[in-house]
Short mmCIF file of C-alpha atoms in Angstrom, two decimals:
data_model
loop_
_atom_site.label_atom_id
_atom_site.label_comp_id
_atom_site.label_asym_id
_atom_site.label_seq_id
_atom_site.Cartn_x
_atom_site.Cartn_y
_atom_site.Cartn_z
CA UNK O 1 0.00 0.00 0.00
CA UNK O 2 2.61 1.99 0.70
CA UNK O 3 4.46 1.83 -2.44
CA UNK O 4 1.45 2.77 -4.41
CA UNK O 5 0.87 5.72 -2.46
CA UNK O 6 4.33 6.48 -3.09
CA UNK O 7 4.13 5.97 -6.34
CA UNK O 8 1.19 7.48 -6.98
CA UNK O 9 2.82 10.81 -5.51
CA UNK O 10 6.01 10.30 -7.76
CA UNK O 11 3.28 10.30 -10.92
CA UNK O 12 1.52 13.34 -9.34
CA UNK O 13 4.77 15.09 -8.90
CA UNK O 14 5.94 14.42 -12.32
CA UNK O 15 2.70 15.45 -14.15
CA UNK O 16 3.25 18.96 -12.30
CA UNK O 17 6.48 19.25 -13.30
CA UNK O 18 5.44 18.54 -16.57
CA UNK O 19 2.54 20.76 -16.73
CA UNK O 20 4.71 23.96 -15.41
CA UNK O 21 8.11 23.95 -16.92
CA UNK O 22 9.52 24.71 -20.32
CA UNK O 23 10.31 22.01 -21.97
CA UNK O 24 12.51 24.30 -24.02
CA UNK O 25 14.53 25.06 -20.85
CA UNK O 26 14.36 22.04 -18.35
CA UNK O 27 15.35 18.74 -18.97
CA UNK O 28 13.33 16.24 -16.25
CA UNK O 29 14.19 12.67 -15.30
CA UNK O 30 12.44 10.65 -13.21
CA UNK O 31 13.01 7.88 -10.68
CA UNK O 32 17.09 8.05 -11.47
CA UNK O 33 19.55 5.55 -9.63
CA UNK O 34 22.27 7.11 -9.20
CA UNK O 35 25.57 4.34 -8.22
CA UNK O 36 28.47 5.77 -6.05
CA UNK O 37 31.33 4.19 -4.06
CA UNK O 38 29.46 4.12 -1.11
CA UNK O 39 26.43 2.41 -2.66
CA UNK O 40 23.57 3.94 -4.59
CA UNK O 41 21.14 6.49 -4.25
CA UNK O 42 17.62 7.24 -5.63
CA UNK O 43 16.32 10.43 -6.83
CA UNK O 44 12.63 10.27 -7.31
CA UNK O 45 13.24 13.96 -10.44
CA UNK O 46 16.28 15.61 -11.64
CA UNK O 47 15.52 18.54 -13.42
CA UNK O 48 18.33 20.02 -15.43
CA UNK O 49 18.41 23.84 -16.61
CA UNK O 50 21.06 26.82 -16.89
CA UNK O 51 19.83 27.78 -14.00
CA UNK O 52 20.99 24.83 -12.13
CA UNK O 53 20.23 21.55 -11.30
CA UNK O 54 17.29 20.46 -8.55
CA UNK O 55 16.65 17.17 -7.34
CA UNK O 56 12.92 16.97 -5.79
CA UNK O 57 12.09 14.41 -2.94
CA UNK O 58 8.68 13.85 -3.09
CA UNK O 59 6.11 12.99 0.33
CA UNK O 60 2.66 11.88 -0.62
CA UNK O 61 1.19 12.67 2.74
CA UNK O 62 -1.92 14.22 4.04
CA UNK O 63 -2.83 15.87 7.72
CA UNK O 64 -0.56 17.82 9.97
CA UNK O 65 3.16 18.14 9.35
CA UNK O 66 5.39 18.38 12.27
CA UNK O 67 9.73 19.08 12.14
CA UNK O 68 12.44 20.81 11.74
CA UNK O 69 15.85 20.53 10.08
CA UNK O 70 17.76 19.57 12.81
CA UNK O 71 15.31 16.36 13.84
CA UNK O 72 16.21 13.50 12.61
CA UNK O 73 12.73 11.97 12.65
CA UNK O 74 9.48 14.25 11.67
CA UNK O 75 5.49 13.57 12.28
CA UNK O 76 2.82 13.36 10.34
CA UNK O 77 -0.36 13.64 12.34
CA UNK O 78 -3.87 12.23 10.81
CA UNK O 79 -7.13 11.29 12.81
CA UNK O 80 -5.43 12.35 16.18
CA UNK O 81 -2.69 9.22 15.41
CA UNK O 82 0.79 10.55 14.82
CA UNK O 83 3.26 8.61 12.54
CA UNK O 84 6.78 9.35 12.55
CA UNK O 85 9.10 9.20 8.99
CA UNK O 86 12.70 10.04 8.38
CA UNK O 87 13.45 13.97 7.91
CA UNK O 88 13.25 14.26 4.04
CA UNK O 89 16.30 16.46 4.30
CA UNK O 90 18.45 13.93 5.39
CA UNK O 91 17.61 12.15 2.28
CA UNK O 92 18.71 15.31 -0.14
CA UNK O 93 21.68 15.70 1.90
CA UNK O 94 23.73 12.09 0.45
CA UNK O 95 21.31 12.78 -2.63
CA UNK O 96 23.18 15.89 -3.63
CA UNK O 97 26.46 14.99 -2.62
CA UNK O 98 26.30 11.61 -4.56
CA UNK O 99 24.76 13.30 -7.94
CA UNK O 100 27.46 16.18 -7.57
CA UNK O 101 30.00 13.50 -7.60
CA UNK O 102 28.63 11.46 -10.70
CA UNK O 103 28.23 14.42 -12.96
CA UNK O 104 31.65 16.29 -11.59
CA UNK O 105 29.75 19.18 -11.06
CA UNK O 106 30.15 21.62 -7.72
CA UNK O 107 27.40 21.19 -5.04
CA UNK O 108 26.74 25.09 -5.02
CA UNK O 109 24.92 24.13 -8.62
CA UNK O 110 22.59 21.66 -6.97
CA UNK O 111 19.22 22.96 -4.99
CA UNK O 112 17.48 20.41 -3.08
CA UNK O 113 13.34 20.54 -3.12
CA UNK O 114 11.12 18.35 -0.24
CA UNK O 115 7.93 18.99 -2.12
CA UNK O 116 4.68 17.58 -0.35
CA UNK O 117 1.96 17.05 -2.87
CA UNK O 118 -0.69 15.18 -0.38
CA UNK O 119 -3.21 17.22 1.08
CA UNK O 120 -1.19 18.41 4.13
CA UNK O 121 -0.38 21.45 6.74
CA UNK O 122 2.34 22.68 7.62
CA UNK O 123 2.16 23.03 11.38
CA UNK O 124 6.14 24.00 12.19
CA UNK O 125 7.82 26.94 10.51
CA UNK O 126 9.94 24.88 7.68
CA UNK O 127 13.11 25.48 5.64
CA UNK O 128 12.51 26.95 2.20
CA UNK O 129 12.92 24.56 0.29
CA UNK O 130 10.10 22.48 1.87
CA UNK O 131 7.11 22.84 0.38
CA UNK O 132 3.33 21.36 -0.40
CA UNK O 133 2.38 23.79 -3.62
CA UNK O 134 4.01 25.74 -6.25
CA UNK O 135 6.59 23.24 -7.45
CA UNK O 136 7.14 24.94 -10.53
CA UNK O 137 7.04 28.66 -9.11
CA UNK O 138 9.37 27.80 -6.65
CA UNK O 139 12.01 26.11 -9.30
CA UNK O 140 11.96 29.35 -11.76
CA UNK O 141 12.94 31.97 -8.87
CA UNK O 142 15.73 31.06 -9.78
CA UNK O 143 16.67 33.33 -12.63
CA UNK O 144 20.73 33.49 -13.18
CA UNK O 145 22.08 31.36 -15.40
CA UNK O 146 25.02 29.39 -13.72
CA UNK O 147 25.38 26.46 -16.23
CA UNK O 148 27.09 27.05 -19.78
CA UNK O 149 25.50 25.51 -23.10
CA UNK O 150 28.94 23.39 -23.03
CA UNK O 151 28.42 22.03 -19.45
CA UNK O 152 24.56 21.47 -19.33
CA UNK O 153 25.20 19.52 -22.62
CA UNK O 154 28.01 17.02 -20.52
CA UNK O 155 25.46 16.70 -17.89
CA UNK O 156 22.59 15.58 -19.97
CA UNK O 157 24.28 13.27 -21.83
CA UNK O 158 25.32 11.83 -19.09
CA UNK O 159 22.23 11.17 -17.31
CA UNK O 160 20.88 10.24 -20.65
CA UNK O 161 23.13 7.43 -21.11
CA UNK O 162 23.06 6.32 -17.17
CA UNK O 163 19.01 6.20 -17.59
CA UNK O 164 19.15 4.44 -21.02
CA UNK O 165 22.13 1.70 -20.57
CA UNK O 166 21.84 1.21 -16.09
CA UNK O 167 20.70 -2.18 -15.63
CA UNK O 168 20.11 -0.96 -11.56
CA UNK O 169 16.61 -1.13 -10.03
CA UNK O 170 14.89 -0.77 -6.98
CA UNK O 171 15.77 -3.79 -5.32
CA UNK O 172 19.37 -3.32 -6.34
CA UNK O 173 18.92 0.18 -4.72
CA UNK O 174 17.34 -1.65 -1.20
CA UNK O 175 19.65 -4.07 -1.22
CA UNK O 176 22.60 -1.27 -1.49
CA UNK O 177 20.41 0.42 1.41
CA UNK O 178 20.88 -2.63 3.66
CA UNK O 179 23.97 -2.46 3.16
CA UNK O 180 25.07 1.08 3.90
CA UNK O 181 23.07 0.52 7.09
CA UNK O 182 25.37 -2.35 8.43
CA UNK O 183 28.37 -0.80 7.64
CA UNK O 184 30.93 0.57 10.54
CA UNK O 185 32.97 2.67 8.23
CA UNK O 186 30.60 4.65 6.29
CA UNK O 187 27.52 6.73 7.17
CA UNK O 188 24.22 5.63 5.51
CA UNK O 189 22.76 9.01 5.78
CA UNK O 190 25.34 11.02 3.33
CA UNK O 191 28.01 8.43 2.22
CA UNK O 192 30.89 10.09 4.64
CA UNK O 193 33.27 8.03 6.41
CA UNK O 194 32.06 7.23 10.16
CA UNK O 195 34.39 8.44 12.78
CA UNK O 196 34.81 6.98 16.61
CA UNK O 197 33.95 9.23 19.23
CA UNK O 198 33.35 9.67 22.86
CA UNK O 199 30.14 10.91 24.47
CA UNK O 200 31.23 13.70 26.85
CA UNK O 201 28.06 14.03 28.38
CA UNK O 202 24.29 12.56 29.51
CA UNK O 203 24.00 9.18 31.04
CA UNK O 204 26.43 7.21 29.05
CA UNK O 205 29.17 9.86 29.19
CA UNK O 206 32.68 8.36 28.46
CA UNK O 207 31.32 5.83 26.13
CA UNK O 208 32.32 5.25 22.72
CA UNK O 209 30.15 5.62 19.18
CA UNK O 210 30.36 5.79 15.45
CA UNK O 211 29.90 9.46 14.11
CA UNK O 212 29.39 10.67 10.94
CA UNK O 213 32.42 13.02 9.66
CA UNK O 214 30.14 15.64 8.51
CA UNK O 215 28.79 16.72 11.98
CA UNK O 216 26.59 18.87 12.34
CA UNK O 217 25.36 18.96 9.12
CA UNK O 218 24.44 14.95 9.39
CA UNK O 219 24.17 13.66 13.07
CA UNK O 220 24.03 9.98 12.46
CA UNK O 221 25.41 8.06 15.00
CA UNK O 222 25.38 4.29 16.15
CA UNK O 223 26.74 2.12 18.95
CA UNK O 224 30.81 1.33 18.04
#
């Protein structure tokens, strides 16, 4: 059920995209798999233009949204039931680090969207770049043109040719998951290496972990 609702949002998500952008000026792709060192990553739209590139994570969720960037779990609240899901940003984070990598392109070219398409409210002041309407508004804000003609055409031919000749799929990308999520030497939230540390305070002071390198901007952490 769960993977047709997310599906269903993906479609949803798409057909907007589709309905509000030039196809003149932005190249989309959709539902990309996107192989690294550190295992691979899915983007559920790429959209390609000289005014950069955005990757959109898309929630197909209705009722009351709760978080905030800094919590690593947020809540959706429906009925008077509350169901917590991973912070989307979390997601973009390793998303935009591992596409900046494959295409040898800076990160500073890459925006990151959390676009909500379900019938939902906001009930927590949220970043910017999370939204639940005006997909395509919010994409062409941005107005300077940061890509040249020469680079946008490396970059789409080489998603074109990852999307037409990849023989990855979703359960290669799970599996991959699992994976990352076992590992004690890299961080399954943004592909950096994990780190030992030692808490230096609360009840199990003195004790060591596994950190992610990229503190604070990913917290993950898990017993060493």
């Amino acid at each position: 059920m769960s993977f047709l609702k997310g599906w269903f949002g993906e479609k949803k998500t798409a057909f907007n995209i589709w309905l509000f952008l030039d196809n003149e000026a932005y190249r989309r792709y959709h539902n990309v798999i996107i192989p690294s060192k550190n295992g691979t990553t899915q983007i559920d739209h790429i959209i390609i233009s000289k005014y950069g590139l955005f990757i959109v994570e898309t929630k197909n969720k209705k009722g009351w949204i709760f978080g905030s960037e800094q919590q690593p779990k947020w809540t959706q609240s429906i009925y008077g039931k509350n169901y917590p899901f991973q912070n989307p940003l979390r997601q973009t984070f390793r998303q935009k680090k591992v596409l900046a990598k494959y295409l040898l392109v800076p990160e500073s070219l890459i925006h990151t969207i959390i676009f909500f398409n379900g019938n939902c409210e906001f009930k927590t002041k949220m970043p910017e770049n999370v939204i639940n309407s005006g997909l395509g508004k919010y994409i062409k804000q941005y107005k300077n043109i940061i890509v040249s003609n020469d680079d946008l055409k490396l970059i789409i031919d080489k998603l074109d040719l990852l999307v037409s000749h990849s023989d990855l799929s979703n359960k290669d990308h799970l599996r991959s998951l699992r994976e990352r999520k076992r590992s004690n030497t890299i961080c399954p939230k943004c592909g950096a290496n994990l780190v030992e540390r030692v808490a230096k305070r609360g009840p199990n002071k003195g004790t060591k972990f596994l950190g992610c390198e990229n503190y604070p901007k990913c917290r993950f952490t898990k017993n060493a």
